[in-house]
Amino acid sequence: MTEIYLDGIYTGKCDNAEELVQSLKEKRRNNVLPAQMNIAYHEDKNEIQLNLDGGRVRRPLIVIENGTPKLTDEMVKDIKEGKLTWSDIIDRHIIEYLDAEEEENAYVAISKESLTKEHTHLEIDPVLILGVAASLLAYPEKDRGDRLNYGSRMIVQSTGIYLHNYLLRDDTTSHLLIHSQRPITSSQTTNATGLATHPTGQNLIIAIMPYYSYNIEDSIVINKSSLERGLGRSLFIRTYITESRRYWGGQEDEIGIPDPEVRGYKSEEKYSMLEEDGIIPPETKVKDTDVLVGKTSPLRFLGIQKEIRMGIKDRRENSLTVTKGEECIVEKVILTSTKDGNTLVKVSVREPKIPEIGDKFASRHGQKGVIGLIVPEEDMPFTKDGITPDIIINPHAIPSRMTVGQLLEIVAGKKGSLEGKEQDSTAFKGNADEIRHELKKLGFRDDGKERLYNGITGEIIDAPILIGMGYYQRLYHMVSHKIHSRSRGPVALLTKQPTEGRSKEGGLRFGEMEKDCIIAHGAAVVLKERFSSDKTQIPICKECGITAIQDKIKNKMYCPLCKGSKIVNVDMSYAFKLLLDELRSMLIYPQIVTED
Amino acid sequence: MTEQLPGPYEKIDLKKKDKDMLKKRYKQIKYEVGEAVGVIAAQSISEPATQTTLRAYHSEGRTQLVTTKGLPRLIELFDARKIPKTPTMEIYLDKEHNNKEDARKIAAKIKETKLKHILKEDSIDLINLRIELVPDSTLLQNLDITTESIITLIKKSIKHINISCENEVIMIEIAQDKKPDFTISDLQSIRVRARNLFTKGIKGIEQAIVECENNQWIIKTLGSNLKRVLKMPGIDASRITSNNIFEVAKVLGIEAARNAIIKETITTMREQGVDTDVRHLLLVADAMTNDGTIQAIGRYGLAGQKSSVLSRANFEETVKHLTNAASGGEIDPLESVIENIIIGNIAPIGTGMIKLKVKD
């Protein structure tokens, strides 16, 4: 007996499962049962699953009857002429949707040629076995699967035209590639998905060769003149937000140029760019710590009487400033109000980013790298026609990763650039022999290789070099956003230890495992030095072992417990002092026993 | 270094040149005063361990014992688990029994047989309210068990029943005096108990497989019971091994357990292609066994028994150690490394070992 489940709920049993499944499927195809219904027969579990609920992912497949697909050539012609629509085909059950469960029972042919009598369905196009992300890549069938995964993931990180209304938007951060191009080797899905109108990179002339070891370990050598012509140039747009809030007791923030008597007043120069309303006008050049919107807030706590008497205002400076290390131009200013009625100011700034050493680039084949050297055009290798590559990648990137698709992309791109035509790189459609043949007809070597001349010495390079055109993306990981160093700098208030993180100009943590390494080396003094960033001196009573009181006015130290004056100064880490304080707060009395 | 070579090398006559070379090498490999051997051992073991795969290797469907391997096994050893996930034994045979047939026989004897393993059929007769057990006659013959012995076994272990035998069918009924207040579920529980009765072999040994390595027949078992197996005739007691460290310590003593730890750790690591110096593992094994019992490396073992309060609090359960120390009025003499790092002193390790004494 086979159990039958409808949307996962047990509904009944039947004797002949296969017959039932067959008749159910026929009924669905005869519009007796809804087309949304999927029927799956699990032979191993001896159960039939009928699914009608929402949220299932389904995909269309051409139905095959008696070994021939229901979709005939005439129908295809009708579709092309617009006589037949997609819904017509679905209604007539020429193409039906299968969910993941029913797919287990289907035997799907990838192409018409491989069709046998056993097949139940036919793929509309072999590309459809790939998802949207993978089908955007060039010649994906010639790359290893993991590389496609990396390649698709890197498209997400690319700078490009992410949306066409970017001028109207106020994203917190966004990147825009200025001279973005659609790929010369593109797949059919590129148009369908809108990637053609939202490009992610540029077509570059690529040479695969070493360049004085400046492109080892996946780094790339880039042509300086190409950069000057606008290669990889992008805009970084950041939107700053500030709001004038209202506080308890009728106090509120004030947007405007702060009075010099306000607490924490920066130098006058920092406010010089602001207009009368305290907001910076568009197209102003600003650099880090410059004020974008002047704002003052009421004090957090009530101040000491003395300071008020001295004429310092009881307001503090709370302006919106540019993030540290950035140099940018104000793009636009939005002045609006929140639903609470508070004034809201948004300032968008743009920063042109010219590629520099350390910026990240990637092809569509999971081949990423950072710029290792920027070379003047005259020092780049050149062909007999005087062509110099835009970028040079290292041949070591190819063998272990087996990204044959990239090589084919370069060769096809070369052919395309010579012909002035876009190349079709849809999965399972590329024909390497044809590309080679065409390239030969154009008067080039059929493998895309050329003799190159050393740009520095002018000598001919012994080996023929693969040079062609490929699509390269600039990824949004840029050194200017990541570079960080510190010698001395700010410390955290509580622990007196260095702060953490780039934005706070912090130090790098010397962690537990690093500590163990120093111990293993037996370098005790180095260890002490490394951990004494928060060194302090604490006066301790020799008899009670407790922190003594230092009276600076009377210039003497005494113990609060025994009132004695046998006090010694003890060196310890501030963190340890904190630990002792915390123990004391828990009514534990940690005594420090001092030696003579 | 003494002039004489130790133990088995005593009689070897070495040239002076070679002796000097040996002395030099010996000096080179010696640790210096203040060398952080513990940290180095920990790093030498744990760094390669991170490189090995976390996933245990599966080998289903083979006539091989599936044992815990790799990192999980290493963790098990250092945590000193009372019972390992897969306890195993390797039993060697003495000269007279070193052949396939004897090995098979001994293996069959060792393997634990429960009543359910030799039953062809067992059911509850609901009409006559009795349990019917049908033993497999061929299995009985192979294992040298008689129906009578089964009956006596059941009689001995389950009370308040009447037992009878008819045409090789054993029938169990509830005794007359208990009959008034009994239910079907009682019958069911008796059946379950009867099924799990231990009939033959050695308790705890689920599987016994015979293998031949270099003309030596070995019985590999899943499950470990050293005490009983050592008493079996035909086995070579001097070469028998178990991977249950606690059992080894109990039966053969703490020195054997120390050796077992070293052997188990080194083989586990070698299997994963990790080539660590044995001396690190010797140190760990010594630390684990040096008070006569096996201690784990962790909260409840070595780290939990450090003398310094700050050192213990630094590791795990900070609050517990601090409050206990406070109520006990403990004094931390600041003798070890961690405490000195905490307070910001020079730690007594390596160059920090040297103290200067000024002569007046």
Tab-separated table of N, CA and C in Angstrom, chain A residues 512-513 515-525 527-528 531-532 571-573 575-576 579 583 586 588-589 593, chain B residues 34-36 39-40 43 310 314 319 322-323 326 331 337-338 341-353:
chain	number	residue	atom	x	y	z
A	512	GLU	N	45.812	36.175	22.581
A	512	GLU	CA	46.199	35.048	23.419
A	512	GLU	C	47.253	34.170	22.748
A	513	MET	N	47.016	33.843	21.476
A	513	MET	CA	47.921	32.919	20.793
A	513	MET	C	49.259	33.585	20.489
A	515	LYS	N	50.579	35.839	22.346
A	515	LYS	CA	51.234	35.823	23.659
A	515	LYS	C	51.952	34.493	23.872
A	516	ASP	N	51.270	33.388	23.533
A	516	ASP	CA	51.867	32.061	23.694
A	516	ASP	C	53.152	31.929	22.885
A	517	CYS	N	53.174	32.555	21.708
A	517	CYS	CA	54.369	32.455	20.870
A	517	CYS	C	55.544	33.137	21.550
A	518	ILE	N	55.297	34.298	22.146
A	518	ILE	CA	56.392	34.999	22.819
A	518	ILE	C	56.872	34.174	24.009
A	519	ILE	N	55.933	33.547	24.712
A	519	ILE	CA	56.321	32.681	25.832
A	519	ILE	C	57.191	31.535	25.321
A	520	ALA	N	56.760	30.930	24.213
A	520	ALA	CA	57.508	29.800	23.656
A	520	ALA	C	58.933	30.202	23.279
A	521	HIS	N	59.095	31.479	22.892
A	521	HIS	CA	60.443	31.941	22.580
A	521	HIS	C	61.227	32.290	23.843
A	522	GLY	N	60.557	32.335	24.969
A	522	GLY	CA	61.224	32.669	26.220
A	522	GLY	C	61.614	34.128	26.327
A	523	ALA	N	60.977	34.991	25.522
A	523	ALA	CA	61.350	36.403	25.537
A	523	ALA	C	60.509	37.143	26.565
A	524	ALA	N	60.869	36.992	27.830
A	524	ALA	CA	60.034	37.507	28.924
A	524	ALA	C	59.941	39.022	28.924
A	525	VAL	N	61.026	39.685	28.556
A	525	VAL	CA	61.027	41.153	28.630
A	525	VAL	C	60.199	41.753	27.494
A	527	LEU	N	57.688	40.298	26.239
A	527	LEU	CA	56.315	40.024	26.677
A	527	LEU	C	55.828	41.126	27.626
A	528	LYS	N	56.691	41.487	28.563
A	528	LYS	CA	56.306	42.531	29.525
A	528	LYS	C	56.049	43.845	28.800
A	531	PHE	N	52.762	44.000	26.901
A	531	PHE	CA	51.543	44.057	27.716
A	531	PHE	C	51.542	45.232	28.684
A	532	SER	N	52.475	46.149	28.548
A	532	SER	CA	52.471	47.255	29.505
A	532	SER	C	51.976	48.546	28.856
A	571	ASP	N	53.959	49.090	40.684
A	571	ASP	CA	53.675	49.085	39.246
A	571	ASP	C	52.751	47.929	38.909
A	572	MET	N	51.710	48.182	38.188
A	572	MET	CA	50.858	47.079	37.725
A	572	MET	C	50.122	47.529	36.471
A	573	SER	N	49.508	46.583	35.808
A	573	SER	CA	48.739	46.956	34.629
A	573	SER	C	47.409	47.557	35.089
A	575	ALA	N	44.563	47.220	33.851
A	575	ALA	CA	43.507	46.196	33.801
A	575	ALA	C	43.462	45.422	35.108
A	576	PHE	N	44.644	45.181	35.706
A	576	PHE	CA	44.691	44.463	36.981
A	576	PHE	C	44.123	45.333	38.095
A	579	LEU	N	40.550	45.046	37.907
A	579	LEU	CA	40.102	43.761	38.460
A	579	LEU	C	39.999	43.870	39.973
A	583	LEU	N	36.659	43.479	42.278
A	583	LEU	CA	36.570	42.530	43.395
A	583	LEU	C	36.111	43.265	44.647
A	586	MET	N	32.595	43.840	44.904
A	586	MET	CA	31.823	42.631	45.243
A	586	MET	C	32.090	42.209	46.685
A	588	ILE	N	34.886	41.690	48.094
A	588	ILE	CA	36.052	40.832	48.262
A	588	ILE	C	37.240	41.764	48.513
A	589	TYR	N	38.071	41.431	49.446
A	589	TYR	CA	39.159	42.320	49.859
A	589	TYR	C	40.484	41.750	49.365
A	593	VAL	N	50.409	41.781	48.903
A	593	VAL	CA	51.520	41.556	49.824
A	593	VAL	C	52.778	42.070	49.142
B	34	GLY	N	64.503	27.136	31.585
B	34	GLY	CA	63.582	28.221	31.282
B	34	GLY	C	62.874	28.076	29.954
B	35	GLU	N	63.149	27.014	29.225
B	35	GLU	CA	62.464	26.787	27.952
B	35	GLU	C	60.997	26.464	28.245
B	36	ALA	N	60.102	27.075	27.516
B	36	ALA	CA	58.671	26.880	27.777
B	36	ALA	C	58.190	25.597	27.116
B	39	VAL	N	54.265	25.117	26.595
B	39	VAL	CA	53.649	25.886	25.511
B	39	VAL	C	54.080	25.324	24.164
B	40	ILE	N	55.358	24.971	24.056
B	40	ILE	CA	55.844	24.426	22.788
B	40	ILE	C	55.140	23.108	22.476
B	43	GLN	N	51.614	23.881	21.351
B	43	GLN	CA	51.573	24.419	19.989
B	43	GLN	C	51.898	23.329	18.970
B	310	LEU	N	44.930	33.417	40.144
B	310	LEU	CA	44.788	34.223	38.929
B	310	LEU	C	44.920	33.349	37.695
B	314	ASN	N	42.042	32.909	35.032
B	314	ASN	CA	42.324	33.308	33.658
B	314	ASN	C	41.802	32.282	32.673
B	319	VAL	N	34.650	33.516	37.822
B	319	VAL	CA	33.965	33.947	39.046
B	319	VAL	C	34.070	32.888	40.134
B	322	LEU	N	37.507	32.923	41.725
B	322	LEU	CA	37.769	34.127	42.517
B	322	LEU	C	36.990	34.105	43.828
B	323	THR	N	35.706	33.712	43.766
B	323	THR	CA	34.911	33.690	45.005
B	323	THR	C	35.440	32.632	45.970
B	326	ALA	N	38.483	33.915	47.541
B	326	ALA	CA	38.179	34.962	48.509
B	326	ALA	C	37.684	34.366	49.814
B	331	ILE	N	46.365	32.840	48.997
B	331	ILE	CA	47.432	33.765	48.625
B	331	ILE	C	48.043	33.280	47.320
B	337	VAL	N	53.583	31.890	34.967
B	337	VAL	CA	53.665	32.862	33.870
B	337	VAL	C	52.440	33.774	33.803
B	338	ILE	N	51.257	33.152	33.739
B	338	ILE	CA	50.034	33.909	33.469
B	338	ILE	C	49.805	35.021	34.493
B	341	ILE	N	51.839	37.981	33.849
B	341	ILE	CA	51.405	38.769	32.698
B	341	ILE	C	50.209	39.626	33.101
B	342	ILE	N	49.321	39.052	33.902
B	342	ILE	CA	48.119	39.781	34.314
B	342	ILE	C	48.486	41.041	35.082
B	343	ILE	N	49.381	40.901	36.046
B	343	ILE	CA	49.698	42.087	36.852
B	343	ILE	C	50.729	42.975	36.175
B	344	GLY	N	51.339	42.488	35.102
B	344	GLY	CA	52.295	43.311	34.369
B	344	GLY	C	53.720	43.200	34.878
B	345	ASN	N	54.067	42.007	35.323
B	345	ASN	CA	55.449	41.753	35.737
B	345	ASN	C	56.210	41.030	34.640
B	346	ILE	N	57.509	40.869	34.858
B	346	ILE	CA	58.267	40.000	33.958
B	346	ILE	C	57.959	38.557	34.338
B	347	ALA	N	57.543	37.752	33.342
B	347	ALA	CA	57.148	36.379	33.624
B	347	ALA	C	58.386	35.497	33.801
B	348	PRO	N	58.352	34.577	34.755
B	348	PRO	CA	59.526	33.717	34.970
B	348	PRO	C	59.618	32.622	33.915
B	349	ILE	N	60.015	33.015	32.740
B	349	ILE	CA	60.161	32.053	31.640
B	349	ILE	C	61.290	32.567	30.761
B	350	GLY	N	62.044	31.684	30.204
B	350	GLY	CA	63.129	32.108	29.312
B	350	GLY	C	64.061	33.095	29.972
B	351	THR	N	64.186	34.271	29.381
B	351	THR	CA	65.093	35.278	29.936
B	351	THR	C	64.604	35.829	31.267
B	352	GLY	N	63.325	35.595	31.558
B	352	GLY	CA	62.781	36.100	32.814
B	352	GLY	C	63.124	35.233	34.008
B	353	MET	N	63.776	34.088	33.771
B	353	MET	CA	64.132	33.181	34.867
B	353	MET	C	65.265	33.742	35.712
